Every structure is written in C-alpha cells, then in structure tokens.
C-alpha cells in the first residue's frame, strides 16, 4: 500500500481503546494508506515498530471478493511464522466495525518480476496448512454459476453482451484444493529487497490454485493496480516459474471462464460507481 499524507484519523473511540490496551501509544501518529479499495487502513507510526490498523467497511457487498475480518485474523495468525503474511497483534469489533492490528510489512506494491510472484504462489499452494475458510469456486460449473450471479446484479445493456460471451467448454472440479489467497493482485504483494509478502487476507478460500493464478494474471487487475496488463514475456516468465504442468494445463482450460467472470465483475463495479474499471472490462472482453 502507498502512504499518503496524514488525514482522516481512525475513529477516536477506537484509538482510545487501542491506547487503553497498550497497543498504541498516546499521541501516536496515523498515516492513511492507499491500496485497498474497500476498507480504511492506517500506518501507525512509532512504538516498538510501525503497525497497520485496518477498519472494515460493511457497506456494499462485493460479489467476488469477500471482506471477512475473522478470516484475515486467522490467516495472519497461522501464516506469520511462514513469512507469507505480517504478524497479527490484535483483532476486535466495536461500534465502528471490525478491525485488525498487525505489524507493518516493509516494501512497495509489486511492479516487476512476475517469476518471483509465481514462486510465492506456488509455495503457498503447496503448504499443508488448512484454515477454516470457505470453499472457493472449483471447475467451470462453479464459475458459470458465480458469473451468472454477478451478472444478475447488473442492469445495463452490457450485461446481455457478456451473457452472449459465456464459454462453452467444461472443466471438472479438482479434488486437489489448497489454501488460496483469493486476491493476489499487484497491490496486495509487497516487495522488499528480495522478499515478497502477501497482505489483505480478507478473502481466502480452500480452492483451486488456478483461482490465484487467474487473479494475478488478469489484465483488468493488472491495469487497475499496476497501470498496464502484463506483457507476453512477463506472463510467460510467471507460468514458467510456477512450474506445475498439471495445474497450468488446468488453468489454460479454465482461463476463458475466469476472464468471463472478471468481465462481469468489472461491469458490476462500473455500475456501482467505479469508472476506473471500464478499461479492465474491455481488456477482459478482448481476452475472451
């Protein structure tokens, strides 16, 4: 996440509670972080090292990316020793909403080096950790049903255009599910020296690893968070470094389904006021 000038401090009641519990020093400075598009996030400066405070918003229900504070706290607790995620310090709920408080992960949002991201995701997908997370979409039938639910929330004529682009192939569900991040976009991957850290664990699942691959490679998500889709060379570097032929063959078979779902999601975001998804919508349609 990118730090912005201090503004919009956290709710005073929440700050007071954090101070009383010894998590935050009196007079601590809060710096707004930009990166996530749903929740309010601040970098807490000082003390025994910088921390992050995330306050969850519970307004618009997102049909693709879950926003679950309990799941994020659980993932941070289980994964911090592995280096995949920051260390959780505390989590709670008050009248302002759910919140988590964790160590600040150094680094800047990912921009280059697709091979490193592939290696990170491959290591995550090979871990034996089983977290009490919901099942993810698995196979083309799930993706078809999920996309139709998203399109059912859309009202403009573009919806009919997308309905006509529904892929016709069938890919069975895989029994080889694992913990997936659920939102490994460029903005949620922090790069520091030679290490990468995944943040924003509010929508993990036990699912198909192809889901994470599709979200990272998505031209719409790359355009949104990095400014441009991956080049063919960057994409090839990612796929080569992921180096799991069976999973990649499955991903290639499912790729039109992921693109169709992402196009539907972009349309839903546009209809709900996020005009910056317009370019992504056209990119996903073009990929179909």
C-alpha positions in Angstrom: 0.0 0.0 0.0 1.1 3.6 -0.7 1.3 6.0 2.2 -0.5 9.3 1.8 -0.2 12.4 3.9 -1.8 12.0 7.4 -5.6 12.6 7.1 -8.8 11.1 8.2 -7.6 9.6 11.5 -9.2 6.5 12.8 -12.4 6.9 15.0 -11.4 8.4 18.4 -13.1 5.7 20.3 -11.1 3.0 18.5 -7.9 4.9 19.2 -8.8 5.2 22.8 -9.4 1.5 23.1 -6.1 0.7 21.4 -4.3 3.0 23.8 -6.0 1.5 26.9 -5.0 -2.0 25.8 -1.4 -0.8 25.3 -1.4 -1.5 21.6 -0.9 2.2 20.6 0.9 4.9 22.5 -0.8 8.1 23.5 -0.3 10.7 20.7 0.5 8.1 18.1 0.5 9.3 14.5 -1.7 7.7 11.9 -0.9 7.8 8.2 -3.5 6.9 5.7 -2.5 4.0 3.4 -3.9 3.8 -0.1 -4.1 0.5 -1.9 -7.1 -1.4 -0.8 -10.4 -0.3 -2.3 -12.8 -1.4 0.4 -11.5 -0.8 3.9 -9.9 2.1 5.8 -6.2 1.4 6.5 -3.7 3.4 8.5 0.0 3.0 9.2 0.6 3.6 12.9 4.0 5.2 13.4 6.3 4.7 16.4 6.2 2.4 19.4 8.1 -0.9 19.0 7.9 -0.7 15.2 5.3 0.5 12.8 1.9 -1.2 12.7 -1.1 -1.3 10.5 -4.7 -0.7 11.6 -7.4 -1.9 9.3 -11.1 -0.9 9.9 -13.5 -2.9 7.8 -16.3 -1.3 5.9 -19.5 -3.3 5.7 -21.4 -1.3 3.1 -21.6 -2.5 -0.4 -21.5 -6.3 -0.6 -18.8 -7.4 -3.0 -19.9 -10.4 -5.1 -16.3 -11.6 -5.9 -14.0 -10.5 -3.1 -15.2 -11.5 0.4 -14.4 -8.9 3.2 -14.1 -11.1 6.3 -12.2 -9.7 9.3 -12.3 -13.1 11.1 -10.6 -14.8 8.1 -7.9 -12.2 7.9 -7.1 -12.5 11.6 -7.0 -16.3 11.3 -4.7 -16.2 8.2 -2.3 -13.7 9.8 -2.1 -15.8 12.9 -1.4 -19.1 11.0 0.8 -17.7 8.3 3.0 -15.2 10.0 5.6 -17.8 11.0 5.9 -18.8 7.4 6.8 -15.3 6.1 3.8 -15.2 3.8 1.9 -12.6 5.9 2.5 -10.0 8.6 2.2 -10.8 12.3 -1.2 -10.2 13.9 -1.1 -8.2 17.1 -4.8 -7.9 17.9 -8.3 -8.0 16.4 -11.7 -6.9 17.6 -15.0 -5.2 17.0 -16.7 -2.1 18.3 -19.4 0.3 17.2 -17.2 1.4 14.3 -16.9 -2.1 12.9 -14.4 -5.0 12.9 -10.7 -4.2 12.9 -7.3 -5.9 12.8 -4.0 -4.6 14.1 -0.8 -6.1 12.7 2.9 -5.5 12.1 3.6 -3.2 9.1 5.3 -5.2 6.3 8.0 -3.2 4.6 8.1 -2.8 0.9 6.3 -1.3 -2.1 3.5 -2.8 -4.1 4.6 -5.2 -6.8 5.5 -3.8 -10.2 8.0 -6.1 -11.9 9.4 -9.6 -11.5 6.5 -11.9 -12.4 8.7 -15.0 -11.8 9.0 -14.1 -8.1 5.2 -13.9 -7.7 4.8 -17.3 -9.3 7.3 -18.8 -6.9 5.5 -17.2 -4.0 2.1 -18.5 -5.0 3.5 -22.0 -5.8 4.9 -22.2 -2.3 1.6 -21.0 -0.8 -0.3 -23.6 -2.8 2.0 -26.4 -1.7 1.6 -25.7 2.0 -0.3 -28.2 4.2 -2.0 -25.5 6.3 -5.7 -26.0 6.4 -7.6 -22.9 7.7 -11.3 -22.8 8.5 -12.1 -21.0 5.2 -15.0 -21.4 2.8 -14.7 -23.4 -0.4 -13.7 -21.5 -3.5 -15.0 -21.9 -7.0 -13.9 -25.2 -8.4 -14.4 -26.0 -12.0 -16.4 -24.5 -14.9 -19.8 -25.2 -13.4 -19.0 -23.2 -10.3 -17.5 -20.4 -12.4 -20.6 -20.3 -14.6 -22.9 -20.1 -11.7 -20.8 -17.5 -9.9 -20.6 -15.3 -13.0 -24.4 -15.5 -13.6 -24.9 -14.4 -10.0 -22.7 -11.4 -10.6 -24.5 -10.6 -13.9 -27.8 -10.9 -12.2 -26.8 -7.8 -10.1 -26.1 -5.8 -13.3 -28.7 -3.7 -15.0 -27.2 -2.1 -18.2 -27.3 -3.5 -21.7 -23.7 -4.6 -21.5 -25.0 -7.4 -19.3 -26.6 -9.0 -22.4 -23.3 -8.6 -24.3 -21.5 -10.5 -21.6 -24.1 -13.2 -21.4 -23.6 -14.0 -25.0 -19.8 -14.5 -24.4 -20.3 -17.3 -22.0 -17.6 -20.0 -22.7 -18.9 -23.4 -23.8 -16.2 -25.7 -22.5 -16.5 -28.0 -19.4 -13.7 -28.4 -16.9 -14.4 -30.7 -13.9 -13.8 -29.7 -10.3 -10.4 -30.8 -8.9 -10.0 -32.7 -5.7 -6.6 -31.1 -5.2 -7.7 -28.0 -3.3 -5.4 -25.9 -1.1 -5.4 -22.6 0.7 -5.6 -19.8 -1.8 -5.2 -16.0 -1.1 -8.2 -15.1 -3.1 -7.0 -11.6 -4.1 -3.2 -11.7 -5.1 -3.3 -8.6 -7.2 -0.3 -6.3 -7.5 -1.4 -4.0 -4.7 -1.5 -6.9 -2.3 2.0 -8.1 -2.9 4.7 -6.1 -1.1 8.3 -6.2 -2.4 11.2 -5.6 0.0 14.8 -6.3 -1.1 14.4 -9.9 -2.4 11.3 -10.9 -0.3 7.6 -10.8 -1.1 4.8 -10.5 1.4 1.1 -11.1 0.8 -1.3 -8.7 2.6 -5.1 -8.3 2.6 -6.1 -11.8 3.6 -9.8 -11.0 4.0 -11.0 -13.4 1.2 -9.0 -16.6 1.4 -10.6 -19.9 0.5 -9.9 -23.6 0.2 -10.0 -23.9 -3.5 -8.4 -24.4 -6.9 -4.9 -22.8 -7.1 -5.9 -21.7 -10.6 -8.0 -19.0 -8.9 -5.0 -17.2 -7.6 -3.1 -17.6 -10.9 -6.1 -16.2 -12.8 -6.4 -13.2 -10.5 -2.8 -12.3 -10.7 -2.6 -12.6 -14.5 -6.0 -10.8 -15.0 -5.4 -7.9 -17.4 -8.1 -5.9 -15.7 -6.5 -6.3 -12.2 -3.0 -5.6 -13.6 -4.4 -2.5 -15.4 -6.1 -1.3 -12.2 -3.3 -1.8 -9.8 -0.1 -1.5 -11.9 -1.3 0.6 -14.8 -0.9 -1.9 -17.6 -1.5 -5.6 -18.3 1.4 -8.0 -18.2 3.4 -8.3 -21.4 3.5 -11.7 -23.1 7.1 -12.0 -21.8 6.1 -11.3 -18.2 3.2 -13.7 -18.4 5.5 -16.4 -19.8 8.0 -15.8 -17.0 5.2 -16.3 -14.5 3.9 -19.5 -16.0 7.4 -20.9 -16.4 8.4 -20.2 -12.8 5.1 -21.6 -11.4 6.3 -24.8 -13.0 3.4 -27.1 -12.1 2.4 -28.5 -15.5 -0.9 -30.2 -14.4 -2.1 -27.0 -12.6 -1.1 -24.8 -15.6 -2.9 -27.1 -18.1 -6.0 -26.8 -15.9 -5.6 -23.0 -15.7 -5.4 -22.8 -19.5 -8.6 -24.8 -19.8 -10.4 -22.6 -17.3 -8.9 -19.3 -18.5 -11.9 -18.2 -20.6 -14.2 -18.8 -17.6 -12.0 -16.6 -15.3 -12.0 -13.9 -18.0 -15.7 -14.0 -18.3 -16.3 -13.8 -14.6 -13.8 -10.9 -14.3 -15.6 -9.0 -17.1 -18.9 -9.5 -15.2 -17.2 -8.2 -12.1 -15.8 -5.1 -13.9 -19.3 -4.3 -15.2 -20.7 -4.6 -11.7 -18.1 -2.3 -10.3 -18.7 0.3 -13.1 -22.5 0.2 -12.4 -21.7 0.9 -8.7 -19.7 4.0 -9.5 -16.1 2.7 -10.1 -15.5 4.1 -13.6 -11.8 3.1 -13.4 -12.9 -0.5 -14.2 -14.0 0.4 -17.7 -10.6 -0.2 -19.3 -10.4 -3.5 -17.4 -13.8 -4.6 -18.8 -12.7 -4.1 -22.3 -9.4 -5.9 -21.7 -11.2 -9.0 -20.3 -13.6 -9.0 -23.2 -10.7 -8.8 -25.6 -9.1 -11.8 -23.9 -12.2 -13.8 -24.5 
